[in-house]
XYZ file of C-alpha atoms in Angstrom:
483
model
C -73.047 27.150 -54.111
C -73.526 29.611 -57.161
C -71.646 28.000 -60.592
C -72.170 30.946 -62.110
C -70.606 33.711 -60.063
C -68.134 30.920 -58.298
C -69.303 31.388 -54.895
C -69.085 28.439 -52.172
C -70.163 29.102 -48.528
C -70.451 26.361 -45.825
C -71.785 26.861 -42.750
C -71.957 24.849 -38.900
C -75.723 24.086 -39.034
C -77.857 22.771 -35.920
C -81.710 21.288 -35.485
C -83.292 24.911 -34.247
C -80.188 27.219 -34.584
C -79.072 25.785 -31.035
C -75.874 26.991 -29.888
C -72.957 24.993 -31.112
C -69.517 24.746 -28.847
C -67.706 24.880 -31.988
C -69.135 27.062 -35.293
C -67.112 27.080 -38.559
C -68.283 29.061 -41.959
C -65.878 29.037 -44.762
C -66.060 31.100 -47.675
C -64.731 30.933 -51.360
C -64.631 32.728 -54.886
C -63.487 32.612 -58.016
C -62.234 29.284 -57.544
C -62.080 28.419 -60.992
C -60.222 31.128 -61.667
C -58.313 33.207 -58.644
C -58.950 31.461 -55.947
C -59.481 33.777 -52.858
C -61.147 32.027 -49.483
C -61.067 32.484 -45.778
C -62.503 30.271 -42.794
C -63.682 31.776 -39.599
C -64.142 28.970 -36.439
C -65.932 30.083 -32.922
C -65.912 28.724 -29.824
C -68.611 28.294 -27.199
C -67.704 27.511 -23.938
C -65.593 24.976 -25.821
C -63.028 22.576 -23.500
C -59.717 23.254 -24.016
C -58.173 19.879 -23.469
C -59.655 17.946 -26.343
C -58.644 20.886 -28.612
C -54.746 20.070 -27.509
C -55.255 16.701 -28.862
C -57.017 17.926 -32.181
C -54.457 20.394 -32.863
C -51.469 17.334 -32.207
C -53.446 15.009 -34.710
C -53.348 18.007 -36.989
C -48.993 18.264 -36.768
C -48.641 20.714 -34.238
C -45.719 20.174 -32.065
C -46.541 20.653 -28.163
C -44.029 19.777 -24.932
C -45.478 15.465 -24.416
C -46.537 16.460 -20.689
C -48.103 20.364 -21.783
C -51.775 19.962 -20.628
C -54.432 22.483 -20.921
C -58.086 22.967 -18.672
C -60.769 24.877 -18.924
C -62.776 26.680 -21.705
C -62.770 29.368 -24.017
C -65.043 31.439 -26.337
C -64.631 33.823 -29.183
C -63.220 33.395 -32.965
C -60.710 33.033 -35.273
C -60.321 34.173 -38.599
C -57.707 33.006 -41.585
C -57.678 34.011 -45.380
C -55.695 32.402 -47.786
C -53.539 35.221 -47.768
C -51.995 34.195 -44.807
C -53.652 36.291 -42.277
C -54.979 35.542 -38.815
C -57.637 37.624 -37.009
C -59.667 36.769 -34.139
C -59.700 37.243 -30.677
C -60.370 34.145 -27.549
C -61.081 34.304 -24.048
C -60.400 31.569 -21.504
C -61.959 31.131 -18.434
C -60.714 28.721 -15.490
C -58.005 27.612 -17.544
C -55.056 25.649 -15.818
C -51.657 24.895 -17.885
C -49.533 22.495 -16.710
C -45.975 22.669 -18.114
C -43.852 19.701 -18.163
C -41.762 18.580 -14.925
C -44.054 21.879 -13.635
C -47.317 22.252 -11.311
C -49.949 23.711 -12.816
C -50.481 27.471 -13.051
C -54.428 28.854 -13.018
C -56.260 31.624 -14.953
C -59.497 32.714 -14.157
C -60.313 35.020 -17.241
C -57.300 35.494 -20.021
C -57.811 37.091 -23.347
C -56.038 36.395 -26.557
C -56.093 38.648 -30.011
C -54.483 37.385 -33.341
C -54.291 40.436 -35.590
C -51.445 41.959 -38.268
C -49.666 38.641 -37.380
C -49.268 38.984 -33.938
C -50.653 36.876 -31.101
C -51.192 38.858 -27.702
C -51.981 37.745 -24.835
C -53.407 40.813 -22.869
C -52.297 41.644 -18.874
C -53.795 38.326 -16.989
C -53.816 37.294 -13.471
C -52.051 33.761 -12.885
C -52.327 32.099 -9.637
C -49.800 29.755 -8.642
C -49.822 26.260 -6.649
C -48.701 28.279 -3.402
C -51.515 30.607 -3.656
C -49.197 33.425 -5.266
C -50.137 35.772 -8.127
C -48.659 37.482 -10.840
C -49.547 38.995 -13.615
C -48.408 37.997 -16.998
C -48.750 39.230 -20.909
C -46.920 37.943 -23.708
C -46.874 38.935 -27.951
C -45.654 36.339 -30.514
C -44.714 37.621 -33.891
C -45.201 34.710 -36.208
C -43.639 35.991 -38.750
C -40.575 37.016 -37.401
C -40.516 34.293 -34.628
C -40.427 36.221 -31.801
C -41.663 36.330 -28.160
C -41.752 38.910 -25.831
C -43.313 38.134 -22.915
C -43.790 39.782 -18.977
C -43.967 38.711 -15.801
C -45.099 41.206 -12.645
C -45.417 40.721 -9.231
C -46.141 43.011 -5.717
C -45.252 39.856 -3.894
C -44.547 36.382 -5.138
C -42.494 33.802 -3.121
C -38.896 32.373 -5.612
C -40.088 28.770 -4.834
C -42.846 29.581 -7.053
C -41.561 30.947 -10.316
C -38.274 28.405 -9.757
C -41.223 25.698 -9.713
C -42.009 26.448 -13.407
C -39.242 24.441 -15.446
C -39.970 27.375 -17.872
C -39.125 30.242 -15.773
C -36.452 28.712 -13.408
C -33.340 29.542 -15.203
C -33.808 33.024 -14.584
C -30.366 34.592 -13.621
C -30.012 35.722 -10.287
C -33.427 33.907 -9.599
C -32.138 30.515 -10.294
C -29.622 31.123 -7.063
C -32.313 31.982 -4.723
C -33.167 29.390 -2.664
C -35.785 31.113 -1.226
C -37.090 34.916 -0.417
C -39.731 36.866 -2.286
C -39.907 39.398 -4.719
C -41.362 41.990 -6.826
C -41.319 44.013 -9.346
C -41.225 43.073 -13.468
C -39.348 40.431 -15.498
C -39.104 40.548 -19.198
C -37.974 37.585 -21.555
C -37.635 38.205 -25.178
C -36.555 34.922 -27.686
C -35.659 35.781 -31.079
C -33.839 33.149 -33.771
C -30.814 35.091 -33.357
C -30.789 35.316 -29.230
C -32.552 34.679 -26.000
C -32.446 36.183 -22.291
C -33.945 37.686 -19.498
C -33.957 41.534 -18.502
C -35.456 42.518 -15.265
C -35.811 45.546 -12.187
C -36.617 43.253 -9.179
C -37.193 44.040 -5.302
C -35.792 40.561 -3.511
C -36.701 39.987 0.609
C -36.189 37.399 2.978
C -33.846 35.757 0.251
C -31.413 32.918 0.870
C -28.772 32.245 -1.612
C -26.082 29.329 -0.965
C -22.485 30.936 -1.573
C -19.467 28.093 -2.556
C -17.317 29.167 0.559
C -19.458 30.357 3.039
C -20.166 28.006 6.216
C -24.014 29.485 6.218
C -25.849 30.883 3.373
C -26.341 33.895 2.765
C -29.528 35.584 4.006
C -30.816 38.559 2.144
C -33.203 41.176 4.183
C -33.884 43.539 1.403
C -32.065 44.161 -2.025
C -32.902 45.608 -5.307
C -31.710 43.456 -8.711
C -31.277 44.428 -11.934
C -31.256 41.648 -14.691
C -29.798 42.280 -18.230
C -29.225 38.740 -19.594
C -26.200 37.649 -17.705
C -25.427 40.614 -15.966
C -26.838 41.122 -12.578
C -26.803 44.206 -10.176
C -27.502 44.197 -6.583
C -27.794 47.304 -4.850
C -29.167 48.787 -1.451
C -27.876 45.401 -0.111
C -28.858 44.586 3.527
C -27.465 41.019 4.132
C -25.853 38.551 6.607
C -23.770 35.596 6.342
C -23.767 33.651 9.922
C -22.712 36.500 12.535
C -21.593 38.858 9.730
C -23.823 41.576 8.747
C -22.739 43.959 6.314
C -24.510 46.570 3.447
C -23.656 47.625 0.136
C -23.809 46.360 -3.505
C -22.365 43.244 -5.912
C -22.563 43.365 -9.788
C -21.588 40.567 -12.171
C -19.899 41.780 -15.451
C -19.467 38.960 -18.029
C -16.466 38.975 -19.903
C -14.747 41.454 -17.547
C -11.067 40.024 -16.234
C -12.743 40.144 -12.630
C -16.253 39.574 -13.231
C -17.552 39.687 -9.738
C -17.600 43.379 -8.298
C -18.345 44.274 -4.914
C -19.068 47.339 -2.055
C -19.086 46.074 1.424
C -19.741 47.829 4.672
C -20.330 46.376 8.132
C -20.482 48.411 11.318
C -18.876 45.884 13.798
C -17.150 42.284 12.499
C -15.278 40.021 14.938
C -12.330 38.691 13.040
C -13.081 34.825 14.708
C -16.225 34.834 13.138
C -15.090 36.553 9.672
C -12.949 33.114 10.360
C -15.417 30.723 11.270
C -17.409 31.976 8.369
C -14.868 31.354 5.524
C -13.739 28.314 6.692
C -14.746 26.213 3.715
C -12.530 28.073 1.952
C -9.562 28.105 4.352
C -9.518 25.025 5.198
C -9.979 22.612 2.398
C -10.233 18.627 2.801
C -7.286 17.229 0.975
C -5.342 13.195 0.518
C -3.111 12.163 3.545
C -0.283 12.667 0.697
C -1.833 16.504 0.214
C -1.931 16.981 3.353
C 1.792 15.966 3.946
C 2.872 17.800 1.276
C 1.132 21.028 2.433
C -1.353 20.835 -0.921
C -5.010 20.649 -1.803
C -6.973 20.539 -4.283
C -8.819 23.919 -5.850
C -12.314 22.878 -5.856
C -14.163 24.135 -8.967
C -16.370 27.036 -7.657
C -12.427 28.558 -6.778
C -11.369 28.180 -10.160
C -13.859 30.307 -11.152
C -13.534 32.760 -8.362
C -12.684 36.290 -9.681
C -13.479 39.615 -7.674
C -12.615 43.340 -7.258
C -14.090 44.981 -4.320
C -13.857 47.329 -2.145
C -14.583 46.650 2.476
C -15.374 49.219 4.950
C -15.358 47.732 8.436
C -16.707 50.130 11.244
C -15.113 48.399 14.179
C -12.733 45.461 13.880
C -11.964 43.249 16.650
C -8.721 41.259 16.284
C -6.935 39.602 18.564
C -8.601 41.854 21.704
C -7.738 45.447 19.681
C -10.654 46.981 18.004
C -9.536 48.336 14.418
C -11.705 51.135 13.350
C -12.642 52.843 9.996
C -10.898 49.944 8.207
C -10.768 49.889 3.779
C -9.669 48.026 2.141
C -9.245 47.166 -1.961
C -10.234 43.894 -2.787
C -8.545 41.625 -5.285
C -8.935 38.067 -5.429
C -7.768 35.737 -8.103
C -8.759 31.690 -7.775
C -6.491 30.619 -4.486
C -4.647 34.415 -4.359
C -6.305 37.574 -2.242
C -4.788 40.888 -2.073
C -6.145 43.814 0.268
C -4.066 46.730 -1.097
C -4.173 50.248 0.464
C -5.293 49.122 3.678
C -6.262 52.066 6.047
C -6.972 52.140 9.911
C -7.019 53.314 13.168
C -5.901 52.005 16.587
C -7.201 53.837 18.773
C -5.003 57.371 17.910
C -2.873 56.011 15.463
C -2.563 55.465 11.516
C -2.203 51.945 9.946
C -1.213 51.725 6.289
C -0.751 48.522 4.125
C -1.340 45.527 2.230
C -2.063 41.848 3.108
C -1.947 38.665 0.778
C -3.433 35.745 1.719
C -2.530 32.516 -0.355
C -5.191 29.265 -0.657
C -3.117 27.351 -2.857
C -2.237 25.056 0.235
C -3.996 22.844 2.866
C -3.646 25.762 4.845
C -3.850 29.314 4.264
C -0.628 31.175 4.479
C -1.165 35.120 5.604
C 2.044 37.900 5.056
C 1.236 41.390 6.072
C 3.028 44.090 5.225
C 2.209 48.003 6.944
C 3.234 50.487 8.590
C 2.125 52.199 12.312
C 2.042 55.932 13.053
C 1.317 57.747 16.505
C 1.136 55.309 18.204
C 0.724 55.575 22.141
C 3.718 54.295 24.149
C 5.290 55.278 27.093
C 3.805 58.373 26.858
C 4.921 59.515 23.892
C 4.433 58.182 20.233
C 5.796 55.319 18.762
C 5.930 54.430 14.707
C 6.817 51.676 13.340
C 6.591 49.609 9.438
C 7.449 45.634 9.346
C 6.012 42.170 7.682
C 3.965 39.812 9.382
C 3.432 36.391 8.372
C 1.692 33.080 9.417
C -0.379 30.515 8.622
C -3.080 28.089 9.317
C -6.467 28.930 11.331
C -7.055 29.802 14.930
C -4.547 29.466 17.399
C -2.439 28.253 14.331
C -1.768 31.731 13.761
C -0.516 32.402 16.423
C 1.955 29.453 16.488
C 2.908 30.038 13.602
C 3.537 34.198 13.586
C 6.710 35.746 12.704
C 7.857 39.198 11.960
C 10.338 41.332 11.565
C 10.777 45.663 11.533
C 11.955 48.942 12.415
C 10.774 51.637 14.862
C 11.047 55.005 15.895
C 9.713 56.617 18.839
C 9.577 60.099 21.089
C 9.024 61.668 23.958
C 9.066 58.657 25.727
C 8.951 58.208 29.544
C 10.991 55.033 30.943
C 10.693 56.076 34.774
C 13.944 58.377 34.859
C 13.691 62.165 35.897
C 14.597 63.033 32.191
C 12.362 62.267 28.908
C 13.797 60.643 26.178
C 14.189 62.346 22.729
C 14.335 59.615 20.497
C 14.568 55.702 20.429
C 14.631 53.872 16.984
C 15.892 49.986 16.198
C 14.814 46.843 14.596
C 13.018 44.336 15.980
C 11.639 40.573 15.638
C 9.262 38.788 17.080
C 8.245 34.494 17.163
C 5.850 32.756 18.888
C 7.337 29.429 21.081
C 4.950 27.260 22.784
C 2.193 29.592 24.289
C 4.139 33.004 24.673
C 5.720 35.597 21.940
C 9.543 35.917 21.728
C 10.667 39.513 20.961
C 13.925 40.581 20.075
C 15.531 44.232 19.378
C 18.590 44.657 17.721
C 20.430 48.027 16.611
C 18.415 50.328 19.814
C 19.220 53.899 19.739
C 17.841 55.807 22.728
C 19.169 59.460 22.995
C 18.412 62.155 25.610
C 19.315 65.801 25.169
C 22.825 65.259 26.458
C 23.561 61.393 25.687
C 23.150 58.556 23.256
C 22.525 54.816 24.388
C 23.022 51.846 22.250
C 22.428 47.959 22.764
C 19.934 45.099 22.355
C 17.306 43.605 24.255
C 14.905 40.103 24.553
C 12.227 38.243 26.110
C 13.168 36.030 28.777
C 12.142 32.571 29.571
C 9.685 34.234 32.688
C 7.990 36.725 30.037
C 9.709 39.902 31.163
C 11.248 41.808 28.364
C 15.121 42.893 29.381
C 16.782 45.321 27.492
C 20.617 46.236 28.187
C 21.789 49.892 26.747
C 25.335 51.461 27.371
C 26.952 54.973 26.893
C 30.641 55.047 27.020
C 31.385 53.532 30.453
C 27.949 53.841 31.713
C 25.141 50.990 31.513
C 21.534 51.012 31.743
C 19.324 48.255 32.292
C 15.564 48.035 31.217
C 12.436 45.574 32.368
C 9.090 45.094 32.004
C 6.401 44.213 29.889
C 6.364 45.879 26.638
C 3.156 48.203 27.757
C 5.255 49.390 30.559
C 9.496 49.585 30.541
C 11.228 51.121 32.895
C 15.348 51.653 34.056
C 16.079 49.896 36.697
């Protein structure tokens, strides 16, 4: 102490200058005056978890369950001008975060300068053995955080385990998978989030609507706070395998977007696999009245897309190089501009499927060009509708349509020019009914009108007359012929 000069300095003192775990000098002058001080505090191999408990006597406010193990050297410095400076290290440190198994360090360094507190790039090991690397900055001034996480291969159990981390988006849907790459999370007074440029593998995410979840072989994510991209999508969902990419865009009208492509799909287990969503339990009363109710996850269901099927099998005919645009509002889906190909010929239209029922209702409306039959081509354009699942379907088809067709060989020495009419066609018991109405069969000399129908033994029987003469036609509808 010097009264003169006002000068106080107090020092940690020890029998022989031994090492002390904890060392504190603190400095002032002009104290009479302008007071100016500072206080500088080292650590020796000093435990970590009795310094938690000092620092709560002394106010500061940690999570009840935070615990902290290990030791640390180095110092800190802080003049009354505000200003921190110092720099720690921590060896063998475990943190435990509340409702969280604890997360190890072996070596982590800390510097407090120009009011920032940095951790620098550590390795954390995790309860399942995994690593990561982590490195965070606090401003203190401006209250902010910015801190990163980076893995080459860390399992989602693991970062969902920390309460902390688990509400990453995306992330928090994985049930499990790993994945690399960097996550960033920046808190500021104003606003809070997540950004991120992930690799995900082996994932498994649970999707409201799906019969099996949804197994993710490889994908890369994007995370911007609540918007997500997934591209270079390999995936499967029970049987169905498919490709492509999904991005969620909040605030848009249809948030969810999608890009599928599958080589070959089998429309029974396209079925089987949406049949949460098709079929819906509902009240005896519901059910009576052909209702049920729109569980929550459909309220929110929202999505523009676009499907590219390879090979379609429906019904025993293979579809291929099917698109289709995707729209699908709560308990309504649309596939507009639908484009395939049976075997040689075009199909064109649009199908609506309604969910707003027990049972899903299905009207198809499109149109068939070049089509083999009879050896010459056949087009045609109706509406198809039904409803139900399975063999339901069937029971319940009905449509209705026009044709044209030519070239057509019905057995007779002479081709047929043209043939156009209307048709319908019902399903009774097990077997289709099929009515035409309006037929117009010319050849190059003649014109033939009439009707024709399904009889109770199958056979198809069509009656056409010309003037005085008659013709009579039988068979299956793959193979007519006069008789």
């Amino acid at each position: 102490l010097n009264l003169v000069a006002q000068q106080l300095e107090l020092q940690s003192n020890s029998p022989g200058n031994a090492p002390l775990p904890l060392w504190v000098r603190f400095r002032a002058n002009d104290y009479l005056s302008q007071p100016r001080w500072a206080v500088t505090v080292s650590w020796n191999q000093f435990p970590l978890a009795p310094l938690m408990e000092l620092a709560r006597h002394m106010g500061a406010q940690f999570p009840p369950k935070l615990k902290l193990s290990g030791s640390m050297d180095g110092a800190i410095g802080y003049s009354g001008q505000g200003s921190f400076q110092g720099e720690l290290a921590f060896h063998d440190t475990a943190v435990t975060i509340p409702d969280s198994p604890p997360v190890r360090f072996d070596q982590a360094h800390m510097v407090v300068d120009h009011g920032h507190v940095r951790l620098s790039p550590a390795v954390v090991h995790t309860a399942d053995q995994d690593e990561a690397q982590i490195q965070a900055d606090y401003a203190m001034d401006e209250e902010t955080l910015d801190l990163s996480i980076s893995a080459e291969a860390m399992k989602v159990a693991s970062l969902r385990a920390q309460a902390a981390l688990a509400a990453v988006p995306l992330l928090e849907q994985v049930r499990s998978g790993q994945w690399s790459g960097q996550l960033h999370y920046r808190a500021t007074p104003a606003k809070t989030g997540w950004t991120g440029r992930l690799q995900l593998g082996d994932a498994e995410i649970a999707v409201p609507g799906l019969a099996d979840p949804l197994q993710i072989a490889s994908a890369r994510a994007q995370i911007d706070g609540a918007r997500i991209v997934l591209d270079r999508l390999e995936a499967k969902a029970g049987k169905v395998a498919f490709t492509g990419d999904y991005r969620y865009e909040p605030g848009a009208a249809r948030p969810h977007r999608l890009r599928l492509r599958a080589a070959e799909v089998d429309a029974a287990d396209l079925e089987a696999e949406f049949m949460p969503t098709l079929s819906r339990n509902a009240s005896l009363i519901a059910r009576a009245l052909g209702r049920a109710p729109v569980p929550g996850w459909l309220t929110g269901r929202a999505v523009d897309g676009t499907v590219q099927i390879g090979d379609l099998l429906l019904a025993g005919c293979h579809l291929e190089n099917l698109r289709a645009h995707v729209l699908w509002d709560v308990a309504r889906v649309d596939f507009d501009g639908i484009q395939a190909r049976l075997d040689r010929a075009a199909i064109t239209g649009k199908l609506a499927v309604s969910l707003r029922t027990a049972r899903p209702s299905y009207k198809l409306t499109a149109k068939v060009k070049g089509l083999d039959w009879q050896a010459g081509k056949l087009d045609a354009d109706g509406t198809l509708e039904t409803s139900g699942t399975g063999r339901q379907l069937l029971a319940n088809l009905k449509a209705d349509g026009t044709f044209t067709g030519t070239a057509l060989d019905f057995g007779t020495l002479e081709a047929w020019r043209s043939i156009s009419g209307s048709y319908t066609l019902a399903w009774l018991g097990t077997s289709p009914r099929l009515r035409f109405t309006g037929l117009n069969l010319r050849t190059e000399d003649e014109t033939y009108t009439g009707r024709g129908a399904t009889q109770d033994d199958g056979r198809l029987v069509i009656l056409l007359s010309s003037g005085t003469k008659e013709m009579r036609m039988s068979g299956t509808l793959a193979k007519l012929k006069v008789e």
